CSV table of C-alpha atoms in Angstrom, one decimal:
chain,number,residue,atom,x,y,z
A,1,UNK,CA,1.6,72.4,20.9
A,2,UNK,CA,1.6,73.9,17.4
A,3,UNK,CA,1.7,72.0,14.1
A,4,UNK,CA,2.9,72.8,10.6
A,5,UNK,CA,3.4,71.0,7.4
A,6,UNK,CA,6.9,72.6,7.0
A,7,UNK,CA,9.9,72.5,9.2
A,8,UNK,CA,10.7,76.0,10.5
A,9,UNK,CA,14.1,77.2,9.2
A,10,UNK,CA,15.1,78.7,12.6
A,11,UNK,CA,13.8,76.3,15.2
A,12,UNK,CA,14.3,72.5,15.1
A,13,UNK,CA,10.8,71.1,15.5
A,14,UNK,CA,9.4,67.7,16.5
A,15,UNK,CA,8.0,65.3,13.9
A,16,UNK,CA,4.7,63.7,14.9
A,17,UNK,CA,2.2,62.0,12.6
A,18,UNK,CA,3.9,63.4,9.5
A,19,UNK,CA,3.7,67.0,10.8
A,20,UNK,CA,6.2,69.4,12.3
A,21,UNK,CA,5.3,70.1,15.9
A,22,UNK,CA,6.5,73.0,18.1
A,23,UNK,CA,6.2,73.7,21.8
A,24,UNK,CA,6.2,76.6,24.2
A,25,UNK,CA,9.8,75.8,25.4
A,26,UNK,CA,12.5,77.0,23.1
A,27,UNK,CA,16.1,76.1,24.0
A,28,UNK,CA,19.5,76.9,22.4
A,29,UNK,CA,21.8,74.2,20.9
A,30,UNK,CA,25.6,74.6,21.2
A,31,UNK,CA,28.8,73.3,19.6
A,32,UNK,CA,30.7,71.8,22.5
A,33,UNK,CA,34.0,72.5,20.9
A,34,UNK,CA,33.4,76.3,20.9
A,35,UNK,CA,30.3,76.9,22.9
A,36,UNK,CA,28.9,78.8,19.9
A,37,UNK,CA,25.1,78.7,19.6
A,38,UNK,CA,24.3,76.7,16.5
A,39,UNK,CA,20.5,76.8,16.6
A,40,UNK,CA,17.3,76.6,18.7
A,41,UNK,CA,14.9,73.8,19.2
A,42,UNK,CA,11.3,73.2,20.5
A,43,UNK,CA,11.7,70.9,23.6
A,44,UNK,CA,9.1,68.2,23.7
A,45,UNK,CA,6.8,67.3,26.6
A,46,UNK,CA,4.0,65.0,27.8
A,47,UNK,CA,1.5,66.6,25.4
A,48,UNK,CA,3.7,65.8,22.4
A,49,UNK,CA,4.3,62.2,23.7
A,50,UNK,CA,0.5,61.7,24.0
A,51,UNK,CA,0.0,62.9,20.4
A,52,UNK,CA,2.7,60.5,19.3
A,53,UNK,CA,0.9,57.6,20.9
A,54,UNK,CA,-2.4,58.5,19.1
A,55,UNK,CA,-0.5,58.7,15.8
A,56,UNK,CA,1.3,55.4,16.3
A,57,UNK,CA,-1.8,53.5,17.5
A,58,UNK,CA,-3.7,54.7,14.5
A,59,UNK,CA,-0.9,53.6,12.1
A,60,UNK,CA,-0.9,50.1,13.7
A,61,UNK,CA,-4.7,49.8,13.2
A,62,UNK,CA,-5.5,51.7,10.0
A,63,UNK,CA,-2.5,50.9,7.7
A,64,UNK,CA,-1.1,47.7,6.4
A,65,UNK,CA,2.2,48.2,8.3
A,66,UNK,CA,1.7,45.5,10.9
A,67,UNK,CA,0.6,42.9,8.4
A,68,UNK,CA,2.6,43.5,5.2
A,69,UNK,CA,6.3,42.5,5.7
A,70,UNK,CA,7.0,43.3,2.0
A,71,UNK,CA,5.9,46.9,2.6
A,72,UNK,CA,8.1,47.1,5.7
A,73,UNK,CA,11.1,45.8,3.7
A,74,UNK,CA,10.5,48.3,0.9
A,75,UNK,CA,10.3,51.2,3.4
A,76,UNK,CA,13.4,50.1,5.2
A,77,UNK,CA,15.3,50.1,1.9
A,78,UNK,CA,13.9,53.5,1.0
A,79,UNK,CA,15.0,54.8,4.4
A,80,UNK,CA,18.5,53.5,3.7
A,81,UNK,CA,18.4,55.4,0.3
A,82,UNK,CA,17.4,58.6,2.1
A,83,UNK,CA,20.3,58.2,4.6
A,84,UNK,CA,22.6,57.8,1.7
A,85,UNK,CA,21.3,60.9,0.0
A,86,UNK,CA,21.7,62.9,3.2
A,87,UNK,CA,25.0,61.4,4.4
A,88,UNK,CA,27.2,64.5,4.2
A,89,UNK,CA,24.5,66.7,5.8
A,90,UNK,CA,24.1,64.2,8.7
A,91,UNK,CA,27.9,63.9,9.2
A,92,UNK,CA,28.3,67.7,9.4
A,93,UNK,CA,25.5,68.3,11.9
A,94,UNK,CA,26.7,65.3,14.0
A,95,UNK,CA,30.3,66.6,14.3
A,96,UNK,CA,29.0,70.2,14.9
A,97,UNK,CA,26.5,69.5,17.6
A,98,UNK,CA,27.9,66.2,19.1
A,99,UNK,CA,31.6,67.2,19.1
A,100,UNK,CA,32.9,64.1,17.4
A,101,UNK,CA,35.9,64.5,15.1
A,102,UNK,CA,35.0,64.1,11.4
A,103,UNK,CA,36.3,60.6,11.2
A,104,UNK,CA,34.2,59.4,14.2
A,105,UNK,CA,31.1,61.2,12.9
A,106,UNK,CA,31.5,59.6,9.5
A,107,UNK,CA,32.1,56.2,11.2
A,108,UNK,CA,28.8,56.6,13.1
A,109,UNK,CA,26.7,57.7,10.1
A,110,UNK,CA,28.1,55.0,7.9
A,111,UNK,CA,26.8,52.3,10.2
A,112,UNK,CA,23.2,53.3,9.5
A,113,UNK,CA,22.6,52.3,5.9
A,114,UNK,CA,23.9,48.7,6.4
A,115,UNK,CA,21.7,48.3,9.5
A,116,UNK,CA,18.6,49.5,7.7
A,117,UNK,CA,19.3,47.2,4.7
A,118,UNK,CA,20.0,44.3,7.0
A,119,UNK,CA,16.6,44.6,8.7
A,120,UNK,CA,14.9,45.1,5.4
A,121,UNK,CA,16.2,41.6,4.6
A,122,UNK,CA,15.0,40.3,8.0
A,123,UNK,CA,11.5,41.7,7.2
A,124,UNK,CA,11.5,39.8,3.9
A,125,UNK,CA,12.7,36.5,5.2
A,126,UNK,CA,11.3,36.2,8.8
A,127,UNK,CA,8.0,34.2,8.3
A,128,UNK,CA,7.7,32.1,11.5
A,129,UNK,CA,7.7,28.2,11.3
A,130,UNK,CA,5.4,25.2,11.1
A,131,UNK,CA,5.7,21.9,12.8
A,132,UNK,CA,3.8,18.6,12.9
A,133,UNK,CA,3.3,18.6,16.6
A,134,UNK,CA,1.8,15.1,16.4
A,135,UNK,CA,0.2,13.0,13.6
A,136,UNK,CA,-2.8,14.9,12.3
A,137,UNK,CA,-2.0,18.1,14.0
A,138,UNK,CA,-0.2,21.2,12.6
A,139,UNK,CA,1.1,24.0,14.7
A,140,UNK,CA,2.0,27.4,13.2
A,141,UNK,CA,4.3,29.7,15.1
A,142,UNK,CA,3.5,33.2,13.8
A,143,UNK,CA,5.7,36.2,14.7
A,144,UNK,CA,3.6,39.3,15.4
A,145,UNK,CA,4.5,42.9,16.4
A,146,UNK,CA,4.0,43.7,20.0
A,147,UNK,CA,2.5,47.1,19.2
A,148,UNK,CA,3.7,50.6,19.6
A,149,UNK,CA,7.4,50.7,20.5
A,150,UNK,CA,9.2,53.5,22.3
A,151,UNK,CA,12.9,54.1,21.5
A,152,UNK,CA,14.9,56.2,23.9
A,153,UNK,CA,18.3,57.1,22.4
A,154,UNK,CA,21.3,58.8,24.2
A,155,UNK,CA,23.2,61.9,23.2
A,156,UNK,CA,26.7,60.2,22.8
A,157,UNK,CA,26.0,58.4,19.5
A,158,UNK,CA,22.4,59.6,18.8
A,159,UNK,CA,22.3,58.6,15.1
A,160,UNK,CA,23.3,55.0,15.1
A,161,UNK,CA,22.0,54.1,18.6
A,162,UNK,CA,18.6,55.3,17.4
A,163,UNK,CA,18.8,53.4,14.1
A,164,UNK,CA,20.1,50.3,15.9
A,165,UNK,CA,16.7,50.0,17.6
A,166,UNK,CA,14.6,51.5,14.8
A,167,UNK,CA,15.6,48.9,12.2
A,168,UNK,CA,14.4,45.8,14.1
A,169,UNK,CA,11.3,47.7,15.4
A,170,UNK,CA,10.2,48.5,11.9
A,171,UNK,CA,11.1,45.1,10.6
A,172,UNK,CA,8.9,43.6,13.3
A,173,UNK,CA,5.9,45.7,12.3
A,174,UNK,CA,5.8,48.1,15.2
A,175,UNK,CA,4.9,51.7,14.9
A,176,UNK,CA,7.6,53.7,16.6
A,177,UNK,CA,7.9,56.7,18.9
A,178,UNK,CA,11.5,58.0,19.2
A,179,UNK,CA,12.5,60.1,22.2
A,180,UNK,CA,15.7,61.9,21.5
A,181,UNK,CA,17.9,64.0,23.9
A,182,UNK,CA,18.0,67.8,23.8
A,183,UNK,CA,21.8,67.8,23.4
A,184,UNK,CA,21.3,66.4,19.9
A,185,UNK,CA,18.2,68.5,18.9
A,186,UNK,CA,19.6,69.8,15.6
A,187,UNK,CA,20.7,66.2,14.7
A,188,UNK,CA,17.2,65.0,15.7
A,189,UNK,CA,15.6,67.5,13.3
A,190,UNK,CA,17.9,66.4,10.5
A,191,UNK,CA,16.8,62.8,11.1
A,192,UNK,CA,13.2,63.7,11.0
A,193,UNK,CA,13.7,65.5,7.6
A,194,UNK,CA,15.3,62.2,6.3
A,195,UNK,CA,12.2,60.3,7.5
A,196,UNK,CA,9.9,62.9,5.9
A,197,UNK,CA,11.8,62.3,2.6
A,198,UNK,CA,10.4,58.8,2.3
A,199,UNK,CA,6.9,59.0,0.8
A,200,UNK,CA,6.5,55.2,1.1
A,201,UNK,CA,6.6,55.5,4.9
A,202,UNK,CA,3.0,55.4,6.2
A,203,UNK,CA,2.0,58.4,8.3
A,204,UNK,CA,2.4,57.8,12.0
A,205,UNK,CA,4.7,54.8,11.7
A,206,UNK,CA,7.7,56.9,12.8
A,207,UNK,CA,7.3,59.8,15.3
A,208,UNK,CA,10.3,61.6,16.7
A,209,UNK,CA,10.6,64.3,19.4
A,210,UNK,CA,13.2,66.0,21.4
A,211,UNK,CA,12.8,65.8,25.2
A,212,UNK,CA,15.5,67.2,27.4
A,213,UNK,CA,13.7,67.2,30.7
A,214,UNK,CA,12.2,63.7,30.3
A,215,UNK,CA,8.5,64.3,31.0
A,216,UNK,CA,7.5,62.9,27.6
A,217,UNK,CA,9.7,59.9,28.1
A,218,UNK,CA,8.2,59.2,31.5
A,219,UNK,CA,4.8,59.2,30.1
A,220,UNK,CA,5.7,56.8,27.3
A,221,UNK,CA,7.4,54.4,29.8
A,222,UNK,CA,4.3,54.3,32.0
A,223,UNK,CA,1.6,54.3,29.3
A,224,UNK,CA,-0.3,51.0,28.8
A,225,UNK,CA,-0.5,52.0,25.1
A,226,UNK,CA,3.2,51.5,24.6
A,227,UNK,CA,4.1,47.8,25.3
A,228,UNK,CA,7.7,48.0,24.2
A,229,UNK,CA,10.6,50.1,25.5
A,230,UNK,CA,14.0,50.0,23.8
A,231,UNK,CA,16.4,52.1,25.9
A,232,UNK,CA,20.1,52.9,25.5
A,233,UNK,CA,21.7,54.9,28.2
A,234,UNK,CA,22.9,54.9,31.8
A,235,UNK,CA,22.4,52.0,34.2
A,236,UNK,CA,20.7,54.3,36.7
A,237,UNK,CA,18.1,55.5,34.2
A,238,UNK,CA,17.7,52.0,32.8
A,239,UNK,CA,16.8,50.6,36.2
A,240,UNK,CA,14.2,53.3,36.7
A,241,UNK,CA,12.7,52.6,33.3
A,242,UNK,CA,12.5,48.9,34.1
A,243,UNK,CA,10.8,49.5,37.5
A,244,UNK,CA,8.2,51.8,35.9
A,245,UNK,CA,7.6,49.5,32.9
A,246,UNK,CA,7.2,46.5,35.3
A,247,UNK,CA,3.7,47.8,36.4
A,248,UNK,CA,2.5,47.1,32.8
A,249,UNK,CA,4.7,44.0,32.3
A,250,UNK,CA,6.2,45.6,29.3
A,251,UNK,CA,8.9,44.2,27.0
A,252,UNK,CA,12.0,46.1,27.9
A,253,UNK,CA,15.3,46.1,26.1
A,254,UNK,CA,18.2,47.8,27.8
A,255,UNK,CA,21.7,48.6,26.8
A,256,UNK,CA,23.3,50.3,29.7
A,257,UNK,CA,26.7,51.2,31.1
A,258,UNK,CA,30.0,49.4,30.8
A,259,UNK,CA,33.5,49.3,32.3
A,260,UNK,CA,35.3,47.5,29.5
A,261,UNK,CA,38.4,45.6,30.6
A,262,UNK,CA,41.3,44.9,28.1
A,263,UNK,CA,43.4,41.9,29.2
A,264,UNK,CA,46.9,42.2,27.8
A,265,UNK,CA,49.1,39.1,28.1
A,266,UNK,CA,52.9,38.9,28.1
A,267,UNK,CA,52.9,37.6,24.6
A,268,UNK,CA,50.6,40.4,23.2
A,269,UNK,CA,51.7,42.3,20.1
A,270,UNK,CA,52.0,45.8,21.5
A,271,UNK,CA,52.6,47.4,18.1
A,272,UNK,CA,49.1,46.2,17.3
A,273,UNK,CA,47.5,46.7,20.7
A,274,UNK,CA,48.6,50.1,21.7
A,275,UNK,CA,47.1,52.2,18.8
A,276,UNK,CA,43.9,50.3,19.2
A,277,UNK,CA,43.7,50.7,22.9
A,278,UNK,CA,44.4,54.4,22.4
A,279,UNK,CA,41.4,54.7,20.1
A,280,UNK,CA,39.4,52.6,22.6
A,281,UNK,CA,39.9,55.4,25.1
A,282,UNK,CA,39.7,58.5,22.9
A,283,UNK,CA,36.9,57.6,20.4
A,284,UNK,CA,34.0,60.0,21.2
A,285,UNK,CA,36.2,61.4,24.0
A,286,UNK,CA,35.6,58.3,26.0
A,287,UNK,CA,31.8,58.8,25.9
A,288,UNK,CA,31.1,55.4,24.6
A,289,UNK,CA,29.4,52.4,26.2
A,290,UNK,CA,32.4,50.2,25.4
A,291,UNK,CA,35.2,52.7,26.0
A,292,UNK,CA,38.4,50.9,27.1
A,293,UNK,CA,38.4,52.2,30.7
A,294,UNK,CA,40.5,49.4,32.2
A,295,UNK,CA,43.7,47.7,31.1
A,296,UNK,CA,44.7,44.6,33.0
A,297,UNK,CA,48.3,43.9,32.0
A,298,UNK,CA,50.5,40.8,32.8
A,299,UNK,CA,53.5,41.6,35.0
A,300,UNK,CA,56.2,40.6,32.5
A,301,UNK,CA,55.3,43.5,30.1
A,302,UNK,CA,53.6,45.9,32.5
A,303,UNK,CA,56.4,48.4,32.7
A,304,UNK,CA,56.9,48.5,28.9
A,305,UNK,CA,53.2,48.7,28.3
A,306,UNK,CA,52.9,51.5,30.8
A,307,UNK,CA,55.7,53.6,29.3
A,308,UNK,CA,54.5,53.1,25.7
A,309,UNK,CA,50.8,53.6,26.4
A,310,UNK,CA,51.6,56.8,28.1
A,311,UNK,CA,53.5,58.0,25.0
A,312,UNK,CA,50.5,57.3,22.8
A,313,UNK,CA,48.1,59.1,25.1
A,314,UNK,CA,50.3,62.2,25.5
A,315,UNK,CA,50.6,62.4,21.7
A,316,UNK,CA,46.8,62.5,21.1
A,317,UNK,CA,45.8,65.8,19.4
A,318,UNK,CA,42.6,67.1,20.9
A,319,UNK,CA,40.7,69.6,18.8
A,320,UNK,CA,37.4,70.6,17.2
A,321,UNK,CA,36.0,68.6,14.3
A,322,UNK,CA,36.6,71.6,12.1
A,323,UNK,CA,40.3,70.8,12.2
A,324,UNK,CA,40.9,67.6,10.1
A,325,UNK,CA,44.0,66.9,12.2
A,326,UNK,CA,42.1,66.5,15.4
A,327,UNK,CA,42.3,63.0,16.9
A,328,UNK,CA,39.9,63.5,19.8
A,329,UNK,CA,37.0,66.0,20.1
A,330,UNK,CA,35.4,67.6,23.1
A,331,UNK,CA,33.1,66.0,25.7
A,332,UNK,CA,29.5,66.9,25.4
A,333,UNK,CA,29.6,69.9,27.8
A,334,UNK,CA,31.7,71.6,30.5
A,335,UNK,CA,29.7,70.0,33.3
A,336,UNK,CA,30.8,66.6,32.2
A,337,UNK,CA,34.4,67.7,32.0
A,338,UNK,CA,34.2,68.9,35.6
A,339,UNK,CA,32.5,65.7,36.6
A,340,UNK,CA,35.2,63.5,35.1
A,341,UNK,CA,37.9,65.7,36.7
A,342,UNK,CA,36.4,65.2,40.1
A,343,UNK,CA,36.5,61.5,39.6
A,344,UNK,CA,40.2,61.6,38.7
A,345,UNK,CA,41.0,63.9,41.7
A,346,UNK,CA,39.3,61.5,44.1
A,347,UNK,CA,41.2,58.5,42.6
A,348,UNK,CA,44.5,60.4,43.1
A,349,UNK,CA,43.6,61.3,46.7
A,350,UNK,CA,42.8,57.6,47.3
A,351,UNK,CA,46.3,56.5,46.1
A,352,UNK,CA,46.1,56.1,42.3
A,353,UNK,CA,49.5,56.7,40.6
A,354,UNK,CA,49.3,59.4,37.9
A,355,UNK,CA,50.9,58.2,34.7
A,356,UNK,CA,49.4,60.8,32.4
A,357,UNK,CA,47.3,63.5,34.1
A,358,UNK,CA,45.6,65.0,31.1
A,359,UNK,CA,42.5,66.8,32.4
A,360,UNK,CA,40.5,69.9,31.5
A,361,UNK,CA,42.0,72.2,29.0
A,362,UNK,CA,42.1,75.6,30.6
A,363,UNK,CA,44.5,77.6,28.3
A,364,UNK,CA,44.5,78.5,24.6
A,365,UNK,CA,41.7,78.3,22.1
A,366,UNK,CA,40.4,74.9,23.3
A,367,UNK,CA,39.6,76.4,26.7
A,368,UNK,CA,36.4,77.8,25.3
A,369,UNK,CA,35.1,74.3,24.7
A,370,UNK,CA,34.5,71.1,26.7
A,371,UNK,CA,37.9,69.5,26.3
A,372,UNK,CA,39.4,66.9,28.6
A,373,UNK,CA,42.8,65.4,27.7
A,374,UNK,CA,43.4,61.6,28.1
A,375,UNK,CA,44.2,60.6,31.7
A,376,UNK,CA,46.1,57.4,32.6
A,377,UNK,CA,46.3,56.1,36.2
A,378,UNK,CA,47.7,52.9,37.7
A,379,UNK,CA,45.9,51.4,40.7
A,380,UNK,CA,46.3,48.4,43.0
A,381,UNK,CA,43.0,48.4,44.8
A,382,UNK,CA,40.3,47.0,42.5
A,383,UNK,CA,37.5,48.3,44.7
A,384,UNK,CA,38.3,52.0,44.1
A,385,UNK,CA,35.5,54.1,42.6
A,386,UNK,CA,37.7,54.7,39.5
A,387,UNK,CA,37.8,50.9,38.9
A,388,UNK,CA,34.2,50.1,39.6
A,389,UNK,CA,32.1,53.0,38.3
A,390,UNK,CA,31.6,54.0,34.7
A,391,UNK,CA,33.6,57.2,34.1
A,392,UNK,CA,32.2,58.1,30.7
A,393,UNK,CA,35.2,60.2,29.7
A,394,UNK,CA,38.8,59.7,28.5
A,395,UNK,CA,40.2,58.2,31.7
A,396,UNK,CA,41.9,54.7,31.8
A,397,UNK,CA,43.3,52.7,34.7
A,398,UNK,CA,45.9,50.0,34.7
A,399,UNK,CA,46.1,46.9,37.0
A,400,UNK,CA,48.7,44.2,37.0
A,401,UNK,CA,48.2,40.4,37.0
A,402,UNK,CA,50.3,37.3,37.1
A,403,UNK,CA,48.1,34.3,36.2
A,404,UNK,CA,45.2,33.8,33.8
A,405,UNK,CA,42.8,33.3,36.7
A,406,UNK,CA,44.0,36.6,38.3
A,407,UNK,CA,43.4,38.3,35.0
A,408,UNK,CA,39.8,36.9,34.8
A,409,UNK,CA,39.1,37.9,38.4
A,410,UNK,CA,40.2,41.5,37.8
A,411,UNK,CA,38.3,41.7,34.5
A,412,UNK,CA,35.1,40.3,36.0
A,413,UNK,CA,35.3,42.3,39.2
A,414,UNK,CA,32.5,44.7,38.1
A,415,UNK,CA,28.8,45.1,38.1
A,416,UNK,CA,29.0,45.7,34.4
A,417,UNK,CA,29.4,43.2,31.5
A,418,UNK,CA,29.2,44.8,28.1
A,419,UNK,CA,32.5,44.9,26.2
A,420,UNK,CA,35.9,43.4,26.8
A,421,UNK,CA,39.1,42.6,24.8
A,422,UNK,CA,41.9,40.0,25.0
A,423,UNK,CA,45.4,40.6,23.6
A,424,UNK,CA,47.6,37.7,23.0
A,425,UNK,CA,49.4,35.8,20.2
A,426,UNK,CA,48.2,32.5,21.6
A,427,UNK,CA,44.7,32.1,20.0
A,428,UNK,CA,44.1,28.9,21.9
A,429,UNK,CA,44.5,30.7,25.2
A,430,UNK,CA,42.3,33.6,24.1
A,431,UNK,CA,39.5,31.2,23.0
A,432,UNK,CA,40.0,29.2,26.3
A,433,UNK,CA,39.4,32.2,28.5
A,434,UNK,CA,36.9,34.2,26.4
A,435,UNK,CA,33.9,32.1,27.6
A,436,UNK,CA,34.8,33.0,31.2
A,437,UNK,CA,34.9,36.7,30.6
A,438,UNK,CA,31.6,38.1,31.9
A,439,UNK,CA,30.7,40.3,29.0
A,440,UNK,CA,28.3,40.2,26.1
A,441,UNK,CA,31.1,41.3,23.7
A,442,UNK,CA,34.5,39.8,23.7
A,443,UNK,CA,37.1,40.9,21.1
A,444,UNK,CA,40.4,39.1,20.5
A,445,UNK,CA,43.2,41.3,19.3
A,446,UNK,CA,40.8,44.1,18.4
A,447,UNK,CA,38.3,46.4,20.0
A,448,UNK,CA,34.9,47.9,19.0
A,449,UNK,CA,34.1,45.4,16.2
A,450,UNK,CA,30.4,46.0,15.8
A,451,UNK,CA,28.2,45.0,12.9
A,452,UNK,CA,24.6,45.0,12.0
A,453,UNK,CA,24.6,41.2,11.5
A,454,UNK,CA,26.2,40.3,14.9
A,455,UNK,CA,24.3,40.5,18.2
A,456,UNK,CA,25.2,43.3,20.6
A,457,UNK,CA,24.3,43.7,24.3
A,458,UNK,CA,25.5,43.1,27.8
A,459,UNK,CA,25.2,41.0,30.9
A,460,UNK,CA,24.8,41.9,34.6
A,461,UNK,CA,24.1,45.6,35.1
A,462,UNK,CA,24.9,46.3,31.4
A,463,UNK,CA,21.4,45.4,30.3
A,464,UNK,CA,18.8,43.1,28.9
A,465,UNK,CA,18.2,41.8,25.4
A,466,UNK,CA,20.2,42.1,22.2
A,467,UNK,CA,20.3,44.6,19.4
A,468,UNK,CA,21.8,43.9,15.9
A,469,UNK,CA,21.8,40.4,14.4
A,470,UNK,CA,19.0,38.1,13.7
A,471,UNK,CA,17.7,38.0,17.2
A,472,UNK,CA,17.2,41.7,17.6
A,473,UNK,CA,13.7,41.4,16.3
A,474,UNK,CA,12.8,39.3,19.3
A,475,UNK,CA,12.6,42.5,21.5
A,476,UNK,CA,9.7,43.8,19.3
A,477,UNK,CA,7.7,40.7,18.6
A,478,UNK,CA,5.7,37.9,20.2
A,479,UNK,CA,5.3,34.4,19.0
A,480,UNK,CA,1.7,33.3,18.6
A,481,UNK,CA,1.1,29.5,18.2
A,482,UNK,CA,-1.9,28.6,16.1
A,483,UNK,CA,-2.8,24.9,16.1
A,484,UNK,CA,-4.9,23.1,13.5
A,485,UNK,CA,-6.1,19.5,13.6
A,486,UNK,CA,-7.3,18.6,10.1
A,487,UNK,CA,-6.8,14.8,10.9
A,488,UNK,CA,-5.0,12.2,8.8
A,489,UNK,CA,-5.9,11.0,5.3
A,490,UNK,CA,-7.8,7.7,5.3
A,491,UNK,CA,-5.4,4.8,4.8
């Protein structure tokens, strides 16, 4: 492990205790739209994770961070200012390394500043509570940071999904270690430069490193010095993290996979629904925890929906972010394109009807990249793999229903419970069935409505805890009750 006060111009380094840290493992970063090499990065490891723990623990003990909420609020506002100053730079590196089209990259980056400012406000206003537990006795419920928090972010939306955990962790008073994936290494270095651009941030409060193999992450999850884990990623990995963290009885927040159903009733406004459901499938090339992977359509409009939805999907223009006319970018790499294509081929072999085949692009200039065109299948067996397992790509299935109860049964027939949407002109009906949809997020006549001031999270195998909103700070704090019995004044 080597350290420097300056970020190397050629290699994306890690940022630990206010210094730039290298490693013996140097890896190339690629643009998934072209497979051009766009840089190199120093891959983190257990040694770097250990250094981050030392730095974060010292920041908790030797600075005012854990005790001064006004300081935390001021720093969060300054971080928001730094994100604003670096907006264009961050958008560009996000669409270059992550493959998002420019509109989607801008959408992601523009979620960050409101989130940081929201949690600055939470830091200013959250002050616990006092009750008179009985005559002559006062009880004070004081909210305190749990300690060092580890944030593990995924590659599909690395900027906002990191910030979404960072904001409440900092507002709570935790020092933070951020483990980022190798597929976003150049983005990670850009984020670290933004943090380094905030002189008010105490040294060691934020530490960020890239770790493609996961050795550093495993150490953080198992370490007794890191009592909080905030993970966004796959359900398989989330379960492994929860099992490892259980040995230390850690606070674990998990936002995991999803299999978002969209229930479309006979009275739905298809002119409204179809463009949104197309975006629900193609945003981030289907690599989104709330991607609209299933549409459940009432029989009366099923044929019309099928025909018109197919037209929308065939018209999607895939292309690199460099082309402003692109409507869907590449997947993260060719391996994931092949994985998704195998899932589709299996579904077809098991009886799925092909409506729009889509699939890997093998001809023309896009063949150099990791492009997979939208695929639309109709199925009748809800137990097929394509209906039950998260695809994480631009593939959608359609199922038909007759009654409201049948719609709910199909929508809830999943181990996942993250996002869902309901499409109908009958608002009373939508509000009647929404509580019975087994998902943490239910959208009525829209999809993907996410905001820093509304809670976000899932049920069942989609995770534990909530991020965003006023309760997000709960994952990073504990409530200490201090009771005082001064007695009553003499009558």
